[in-house]
PDB file of C-alpha atoms in Angstrom:
ATOM      1  CA  GLU A   1       7.336  20.412  24.785  1.00 55.00           C
ATOM      2  CA  THR A   2      10.203  22.266  26.358  1.00 68.00           C
ATOM      3  CA  GLY A   3      13.649  22.168  24.976  1.00 89.00           C
ATOM      4  CA  VAL A   4      16.954  21.684  26.760  1.00 94.00           C
ATOM      5  CA  THR A   5      17.647  24.368  29.285  1.00 95.00           C
ATOM      6  CA  GLN A   6      20.889  25.280  31.053  1.00 97.00           C
ATOM      7  CA  SER A   7      21.694  27.413  34.020  1.00 96.00           C
ATOM      8  CA  PRO A   8      23.317  29.664  34.720  1.00 97.00           C
ATOM      9  CA  THR A   9      23.815  31.466  31.262  1.00 96.00           C
ATOM     10  CA  HIS A  10      27.178  33.064  32.304  1.00 96.00           C
ATOM     11  CA  LEU A  11      29.557  32.455  35.272  1.00 96.00           C
ATOM     12  CA  ILE A  12      32.737  34.032  36.357  1.00 98.00           C
ATOM     13  CA  LYS A  13      35.055  32.093  38.856  1.00 98.00           C
ATOM     14  CA  THR A  14      38.614  32.246  39.938  1.00 97.00           C
ATOM     15  CA  ARG A  15      41.284  29.556  39.636  1.00 97.00           C
ATOM     16  CA  GLY A  16      41.022  26.879  42.199  1.00 97.00           C
ATOM     17  CA  GLN A  17      37.310  27.320  42.814  1.00 98.00           C
ATOM     18  CA  GLN A  18      34.606  24.808  42.175  1.00 98.00           C
ATOM     19  CA  VAL A  19      31.562  25.256  39.902  1.00 98.00           C
ATOM     20  CA  THR A  20      28.196  23.374  39.331  1.00 98.00           C
ATOM     21  CA  LEU A  21      26.356  23.690  36.113  1.00 98.00           C
ATOM     22  CA  ARG A  22      22.794  22.551  35.584  1.00 98.00           C
ATOM     23  CA  CYS A  23      20.802  21.129  32.751  1.00 97.00           C
ATOM     24  CA  SER A  24      17.155  20.164  32.198  1.00 94.00           C
ATOM     25  CA  SER A  25      16.774  17.771  29.296  1.00 90.00           C
ATOM     26  CA  GLN A  26      14.007  17.895  26.800  1.00 86.00           C
ATOM     27  CA  SER A  27      10.840  16.267  27.889  1.00 83.00           C
ATOM     28  CA  GLY A  28      10.938  12.624  27.671  1.00 82.00           C
ATOM     29  CA  HIS A  29      14.687  12.363  27.053  1.00 86.00           C
ATOM     30  CA  ASN A  30      16.506   9.952  29.292  1.00 86.00           C
ATOM     31  CA  THR A  31      20.114  10.498  28.086  1.00 89.00           C
ATOM     32  CA  VAL A  32      22.145  13.668  28.869  1.00 92.00           C
ATOM     33  CA  SER A  33      25.650  14.421  27.531  1.00 93.00           C
ATOM     34  CA  TRP A  34      27.916  17.241  28.457  1.00 96.00           C
ATOM     35  CA  TYR A  35      30.359  18.921  26.017  1.00 96.00           C
ATOM     36  CA  GLN A  36      33.098  21.623  26.536  1.00 97.00           C
ATOM     37  CA  GLN A  37      33.624  24.128  23.625  1.00 96.00           C
ATOM     38  CA  ALA A  38      36.592  26.461  23.785  1.00 95.00           C
ATOM     39  CA  LEU A  39      36.454  29.644  21.643  1.00 92.00           C
ATOM     40  CA  GLY A  40      36.817  28.779  17.935  1.00 90.00           C
ATOM     41  CA  GLN A  41      36.752  25.000  18.395  1.00 92.00           C
ATOM     42  CA  GLY A  42      34.119  22.361  18.078  1.00 93.00           C
ATOM     43  CA  PRO A  43      32.515  20.832  21.130  1.00 93.00           C
ATOM     44  CA  GLN A  44      34.477  18.189  22.938  1.00 94.00           C
ATOM     45  CA  PHE A  45      32.562  15.295  24.536  1.00 93.00           C
ATOM     46  CA  ILE A  46      33.026  15.244  28.396  1.00 96.00           C
ATOM     47  CA  PHE A  47      30.707  12.543  29.507  1.00 94.00           C
ATOM     48  CA  GLN A  48      27.157  10.994  29.103  1.00 91.00           C
ATOM     49  CA  TYR A  49      24.538   9.898  31.671  1.00 92.00           C
ATOM     50  CA  TYR A  50      21.791   7.317  31.007  1.00 89.00           C
ATOM     51  CA  ARG A  51      19.271   6.554  33.617  1.00 87.00           C
ATOM     52  CA  GLU A  52      21.344   8.059  36.352  1.00 90.00           C
ATOM     53  CA  GLU A  53      24.601   6.136  35.530  1.00 92.00           C
ATOM     54  CA  GLU A  54      27.632   7.395  33.770  1.00 91.00           C
ATOM     55  CA  ASN A  55      27.515   5.870  30.226  1.00 89.00           C
ATOM     56  CA  GLY A  56      30.846   6.809  28.565  1.00 89.00           C
ATOM     57  CA  ARG A  57      33.451   9.584  29.151  1.00 92.00           C
ATOM     58  CA  GLY A  58      35.779  11.550  26.923  1.00 91.00           C
ATOM     59  CA  ASN A  59      39.340  12.673  27.705  1.00 92.00           C
ATOM     60  CA  PHE A  60      38.720  14.833  30.764  1.00 96.00           C
ATOM     61  CA  PRO A  61      40.376  14.583  34.224  1.00 96.00           C
ATOM     62  CA  PRO A  62      38.386  13.254  37.105  1.00 96.00           C
ATOM     63  CA  ARG A  63      37.968  16.786  38.554  1.00 97.00           C
ATOM     64  CA  PHE A  64      35.136  16.870  35.944  1.00 98.00           C
ATOM     65  CA  SER A  65      32.138  14.940  37.470  1.00 96.00           C
ATOM     66  CA  GLY A  66      28.459  14.778  36.912  1.00 96.00           C
ATOM     67  CA  LEU A  67      25.091  13.624  38.141  1.00 95.00           C
ATOM     68  CA  GLN A  68      21.857  12.764  36.674  1.00 94.00           C
ATOM     69  CA  PHE A  69      18.629  12.903  38.797  1.00 92.00           C
ATOM     70  CA  PRO A  70      15.572  10.740  38.563  1.00 90.00           C
ATOM     71  CA  ASN A  71      13.869  13.466  36.547  1.00 87.00           C
ATOM     72  CA  TYR A  72      16.671  13.195  34.058  1.00 86.00           C
ATOM     73  CA  SER A  73      18.054  16.578  34.768  1.00 92.00           C
ATOM     74  CA  SER A  74      21.751  16.787  35.173  1.00 95.00           C
ATOM     75  CA  GLU A  75      24.639  18.576  36.736  1.00 97.00           C
ATOM     76  CA  LEU A  76      28.360  19.175  35.644  1.00 98.00           C
ATOM     77  CA  ASN A  77      30.773  19.834  38.544  1.00 98.00           C
ATOM     78  CA  VAL A  78      34.252  21.038  37.976  1.00 98.00           C
ATOM     79  CA  ASN A  79      36.673  21.158  40.870  1.00 97.00           C
ATOM     80  CA  ALA A  80      39.974  22.965  41.194  1.00 98.00           C
ATOM     81  CA  LEU A  81      39.253  25.241  38.234  1.00 98.00           C
ATOM     82  CA  GLU A  82      41.998  26.160  35.739  1.00 98.00           C
ATOM     83  CA  LEU A  83      42.222  28.967  33.415  1.00 97.00           C
ATOM     84  CA  ASP A  84      41.897  26.573  30.495  1.00 97.00           C
ATOM     85  CA  ASP A  85      38.507  25.601  31.785  1.00 98.00           C
ATOM     86  CA  SER A  86      37.099  28.776  30.297  1.00 97.00           C
ATOM     87  CA  ALA A  87      34.676  27.614  27.722  1.00 97.00           C
ATOM     88  CA  LEU A  88      31.071  27.236  26.658  1.00 97.00           C
ATOM     89  CA  TYR A  89      29.549  24.183  28.382  1.00 98.00           C
ATOM     90  CA  LEU A  90      26.836  22.409  26.421  1.00 97.00           C
ATOM     91  CA  CYS A  91      24.359  19.920  27.504  1.00 96.00           C
ATOM     92  CA  ALA A  92      22.535  17.722  25.096  1.00 94.00           C
ATOM     93  CA  SER A  93      19.861  15.227  25.427  1.00 91.00           C
ATOM     94  CA  SER A  94      18.488  12.410  23.343  1.00 86.00           C
ATOM     95  CA  LEU A  95      15.272  10.314  23.207  1.00 80.00           C
ATOM     96  CA  VAL A  96      17.154   7.073  22.611  1.00 72.00           C
ATOM     97  CA  VAL A  97      20.593   6.268  23.881  1.00 66.00           C
ATOM     98  CA  GLY A  98      22.933   5.717  21.010  1.00 65.00           C
ATOM     99  CA  ARG A  99      21.303   7.918  18.559  1.00 67.00           C
ATOM    100  CA  SER A 100      23.508  10.733  17.244  1.00 67.00           C
ATOM    101  CA  GLU A 101      20.631  13.166  16.864  1.00 83.00           C
ATOM    102  CA  GLN A 102      21.296  15.347  19.919  1.00 87.00           C
ATOM    103  CA  PHE A 103      19.329  18.276  21.149  1.00 92.00           C
ATOM    104  CA  PHE A 104      21.593  20.943  22.589  1.00 94.00           C
ATOM    105  CA  GLY A 105      20.927  23.629  25.189  1.00 95.00           C
ATOM    106  CA  PRO A 106      22.116  27.220  24.780  1.00 95.00           C
ATOM    107  CA  GLY A 107      25.180  26.423  27.116  1.00 96.00           C
ATOM    108  CA  THR A 108      26.733  28.107  30.126  1.00 97.00           C
ATOM    109  CA  ARG A 109      29.630  30.452  29.349  1.00 97.00           C
ATOM    110  CA  LEU A 110      32.261  29.903  32.089  1.00 98.00           C
ATOM    111  CA  THR A 111      35.110  32.263  32.497  1.00 97.00           C
ATOM    112  CA  VAL A 112      37.903  31.480  34.957  1.00 98.00           C
ATOM    113  CA  LEU A 113      40.089  34.271  36.129  1.00 96.00           C
TER     114      LEU A 113
ATOM    115  CA  LEU B   1      36.368   7.215  14.750  1.00 52.00           C
ATOM    116  CA  ALA B   2      36.982   8.594  11.207  1.00 56.00           C
ATOM    117  CA  LYS B   3      38.619  11.923  11.064  1.00 82.00           C
ATOM    118  CA  THR B   4      36.774  14.628   8.922  1.00 91.00           C
ATOM    119  CA  THR B   5      38.220  17.467   6.879  1.00 93.00           C
ATOM    120  CA  GLN B   6      36.132  20.426   5.794  1.00 95.00           C
ATOM    121  CA  PRO B   7      36.909  23.859   4.627  1.00 96.00           C
ATOM    122  CA  ILE B   8      37.655  26.324   7.349  1.00 95.00           C
ATOM    123  CA  SER B   9      35.314  29.013   6.003  1.00 97.00           C
ATOM    124  CA  MET B  10      33.081  29.805   3.018  1.00 97.00           C
ATOM    125  CA  ASP B  11      31.373  32.997   1.750  1.00 97.00           C
ATOM    126  CA  SER B  12      28.094  33.233  -0.265  1.00 97.00           C
ATOM    127  CA  TYR B  13      25.281  35.553  -1.160  1.00 97.00           C
ATOM    128  CA  GLU B  14      21.676  35.408  -0.307  1.00 97.00           C
ATOM    129  CA  GLY B  15      19.723  33.325  -2.835  1.00 97.00           C
ATOM    130  CA  GLN B  16      22.716  31.127  -3.813  1.00 97.00           C
ATOM    131  CA  GLU B  17      23.025  27.450  -3.283  1.00 97.00           C
ATOM    132  CA  VAL B  18      25.982  26.505  -0.976  1.00 98.00           C
ATOM    133  CA  ASN B  19      27.691  23.200  -1.100  1.00 98.00           C
ATOM    134  CA  ILE B  20      30.003  22.231   1.816  1.00 97.00           C
ATOM    135  CA  THR B  21      32.274  19.139   1.242  1.00 96.00           C
ATOM    136  CA  CYS B  22      33.554  17.079   3.925  1.00 95.00           C
ATOM    137  CA  SER B  23      36.272  14.350   3.360  1.00 95.00           C
ATOM    138  CA  HIS B  24      36.352  11.160   5.557  1.00 92.00           C
ATOM    139  CA  ASN B  25      38.784   8.821   3.810  1.00 91.00           C
ATOM    140  CA  ASN B  26      38.818   6.309   6.701  1.00 89.00           C
ATOM    141  CA  ILE B  27      35.104   6.015   7.117  1.00 90.00           C
ATOM    142  CA  ALA B  28      34.086   2.620   8.560  1.00 88.00           C
ATOM    143  CA  THR B  29      31.304   0.345   7.293  1.00 89.00           C
ATOM    144  CA  ASN B  30      29.042   1.130  10.150  1.00 85.00           C
ATOM    145  CA  ASP B  31      29.625   4.888  10.203  1.00 88.00           C
ATOM    146  CA  TYR B  32      26.872   7.313   9.500  1.00 89.00           C
ATOM    147  CA  ILE B  33      27.587  10.914   8.318  1.00 91.00           C
ATOM    148  CA  THR B  34      25.792  13.638  10.330  1.00 91.00           C
ATOM    149  CA  TRP B  35      25.828  17.439   9.892  1.00 94.00           C
ATOM    150  CA  TYR B  36      25.149  19.983  12.655  1.00 95.00           C
ATOM    151  CA  GLN B  37      24.688  23.788  12.543  1.00 97.00           C
ATOM    152  CA  GLN B  38      25.702  26.002  15.129  1.00 97.00           C
ATOM    153  CA  PHE B  39      24.840  29.905  15.605  1.00 95.00           C
ATOM    154  CA  PRO B  40      26.996  32.054  17.847  1.00 89.00           C
ATOM    155  CA  SER B  41      26.218  31.625  21.568  1.00 84.00           C
ATOM    156  CA  GLN B  42      23.920  28.656  20.816  1.00 91.00           C
ATOM    157  CA  GLY B  43      24.296  24.858  21.048  1.00 94.00           C
ATOM    158  CA  PRO B  44      24.624  22.881  17.837  1.00 95.00           C
ATOM    159  CA  ARG B  45      21.474  21.924  15.935  1.00 95.00           C
ATOM    160  CA  PHE B  46      21.145  18.606  14.018  1.00 93.00           C
ATOM    161  CA  ILE B  47      20.638  19.120  10.274  1.00 95.00           C
ATOM    162  CA  ILE B  48      20.747  15.890   8.570  1.00 94.00           C
ATOM    163  CA  GLN B  49      22.094  12.417   8.564  1.00 92.00           C
ATOM    164  CA  GLY B  50      22.858   9.923   5.909  1.00 92.00           C
ATOM    165  CA  TYR B  51      24.543   6.534   5.144  1.00 93.00           C
ATOM    166  CA  LYS B  52      24.783   6.561   1.408  1.00 91.00           C
ATOM    167  CA  THR B  53      23.391   8.115  -1.808  1.00 91.00           C
ATOM    168  CA  LYS B  54      21.248  11.174  -1.208  1.00 95.00           C
ATOM    169  CA  VAL B  55      19.057  12.288   1.706  1.00 95.00           C
ATOM    170  CA  THR B  56      16.850  15.275   1.639  1.00 96.00           C
ATOM    171  CA  ASN B  57      14.751  17.095   4.321  1.00 95.00           C
ATOM    172  CA  GLU B  58      13.091  20.525   4.556  1.00 93.00           C
ATOM    173  CA  VAL B  59      16.416  22.081   5.545  1.00 91.00           C
ATOM    174  CA  ALA B  60      19.128  20.489   3.361  1.00 96.00           C
ATOM    175  CA  SER B  61      20.256  17.799   1.096  1.00 97.00           C
ATOM    176  CA  LEU B  62      23.209  15.439   1.795  1.00 97.00           C
ATOM    177  CA  PHE B  63      24.944  13.803  -1.176  1.00 97.00           C
ATOM    178  CA  ILE B  64      27.197  10.794  -0.356  1.00 97.00           C
ATOM    179  CA  PRO B  65      29.101   9.077  -3.381  1.00 96.00           C
ATOM    180  CA  ALA B  66      29.346   5.245  -3.536  1.00 95.00           C
ATOM    181  CA  ASP B  67      32.831   5.183  -2.006  1.00 95.00           C
ATOM    182  CA  ARG B  68      31.557   7.187   1.022  1.00 95.00           C
ATOM    183  CA  LYS B  69      34.945   8.930   1.343  1.00 94.00           C
ATOM    184  CA  SER B  70      33.245  12.271   1.085  1.00 95.00           C
ATOM    185  CA  SER B  71      29.953  13.935   1.595  1.00 96.00           C
ATOM    186  CA  THR B  72      28.481  17.250   0.530  1.00 97.00           C
ATOM    187  CA  LEU B  73      25.923  19.293   2.427  1.00 98.00           C
ATOM    188  CA  SER B  74      23.788  21.334   0.178  1.00 98.00           C
ATOM    189  CA  LEU B  75      21.869  24.353   1.404  1.00 97.00           C
ATOM    190  CA  PRO B  76      19.395  25.685  -1.283  1.00 94.00           C
ATOM    191  CA  ARG B  77      19.001  29.469  -1.482  1.00 93.00           C
ATOM    192  CA  VAL B  78      20.694  30.523   1.442  1.00 97.00           C
ATOM    193  CA  SER B  79      19.631  33.569   3.506  1.00 96.00           C
ATOM    194  CA  LEU B  80      21.438  35.791   5.966  1.00 97.00           C
ATOM    195  CA  SER B  81      19.978  33.529   8.780  1.00 95.00           C
ATOM    196  CA  ASP B  82      22.107  30.577   7.456  1.00 96.00           C
ATOM    197  CA  THR B  83      25.317  32.362   8.583  1.00 97.00           C
ATOM    198  CA  ALA B  84      26.628  29.842  11.032  1.00 97.00           C
ATOM    199  CA  VAL B  85      29.241  27.130  11.611  1.00 97.00           C
ATOM    200  CA  TYR B  86      28.552  23.795  10.087  1.00 98.00           C
ATOM    201  CA  TYR B  87      30.099  20.580  11.397  1.00 96.00           C
ATOM    202  CA  CYS B  88      30.588  17.241   9.622  1.00 94.00           C
ATOM    203  CA  LEU B  89      30.630  14.311  11.811  1.00 91.00           C
ATOM    204  CA  VAL B  90      31.366  10.643  11.080  1.00 88.00           C
ATOM    205  CA  ASP B  91      30.372   8.045  13.680  1.00 79.00           C
ATOM    206  CA  GLY B  92      28.867   4.727  14.135  1.00 68.00           C
ATOM    207  CA  ASN B  93      25.455   6.359  14.949  1.00 60.00           C
ATOM    208  CA  THR B  94      26.825   6.848  18.424  1.00 67.00           C
ATOM    209  CA  ASP B  95      25.516   9.800  20.674  1.00 69.00           C
ATOM    210  CA  LYS B  96      29.122  10.528  21.983  1.00 79.00           C
ATOM    211  CA  LEU B  97      29.694  13.007  19.233  1.00 83.00           C
ATOM    212  CA  ILE B  98      33.258  14.055  18.104  1.00 85.00           C
ATOM    213  CA  PHE B  99      33.205  17.523  16.419  1.00 88.00           C
ATOM    214  CA  GLY B 100      35.953  19.109  14.379  1.00 86.00           C
ATOM    215  CA  THR B 101      36.445  22.737  13.957  1.00 87.00           C
ATOM    216  CA  GLY B 102      33.717  23.051  11.315  1.00 95.00           C
ATOM    217  CA  THR B 103      33.006  25.410   8.435  1.00 97.00           C
ATOM    218  CA  ARG B 104      32.148  29.044   9.001  1.00 97.00           C
ATOM    219  CA  LEU B 105      29.705  30.026   6.414  1.00 98.00           C
ATOM    220  CA  GLN B 106      29.072  33.744   5.937  1.00 98.00           C
ATOM    221  CA  VAL B 107      26.187  34.885   3.884  1.00 97.00           C
ATOM    222  CA  PHE B 108      26.226  38.305   2.548  1.00 97.00           C
ATOM    223  CA  PRO B 109      23.141  40.413   1.267  1.00 96.00           C
TER     224      PRO B 109
END
């Protein structure tokens, strides 16, 4: 059984650019959530996808968008990057929607210059 | 969702028992208490979850008093590898987790 994987590991972008981050959920998990973690802070919930539909969203602007594919993998897209978007982006999957036991990936470190 | 308060940091030595207390005065009837552990440059890892009294697994114990306004994560005989940030979460067993800033535990040899 493979765990949650994310790509790329690190990414450097400039302000105004767009970025796509990818996540493969743990085998059998149909729910994927994305979190943003700024340095020294706890992760902040961005949104969740369940069976390819958005299933809840945190306090993030519309330029943060996502997709979930039939194989339950997921993408996080961020448009018009700002300096404050620099953070660790974490993907988490769970076996059952609504359960708080989440399995997190190692994250993608995004730096916006 | 209930807000949690935990110490910003704690220090310990190898072999000691570490107790991290979390306050959650406004916990609701349907809220569960969940703890996560996070190592540098890794995602958080679920440790333990409870509703009341005591829960124990192979990693830790969770003590919850009757009024449920606080909880204590107990790590027996810590090792250097337990150095991490520990997060206390209180939620209605939802998967849309709300993390605070956590407690940074440093274990010394």
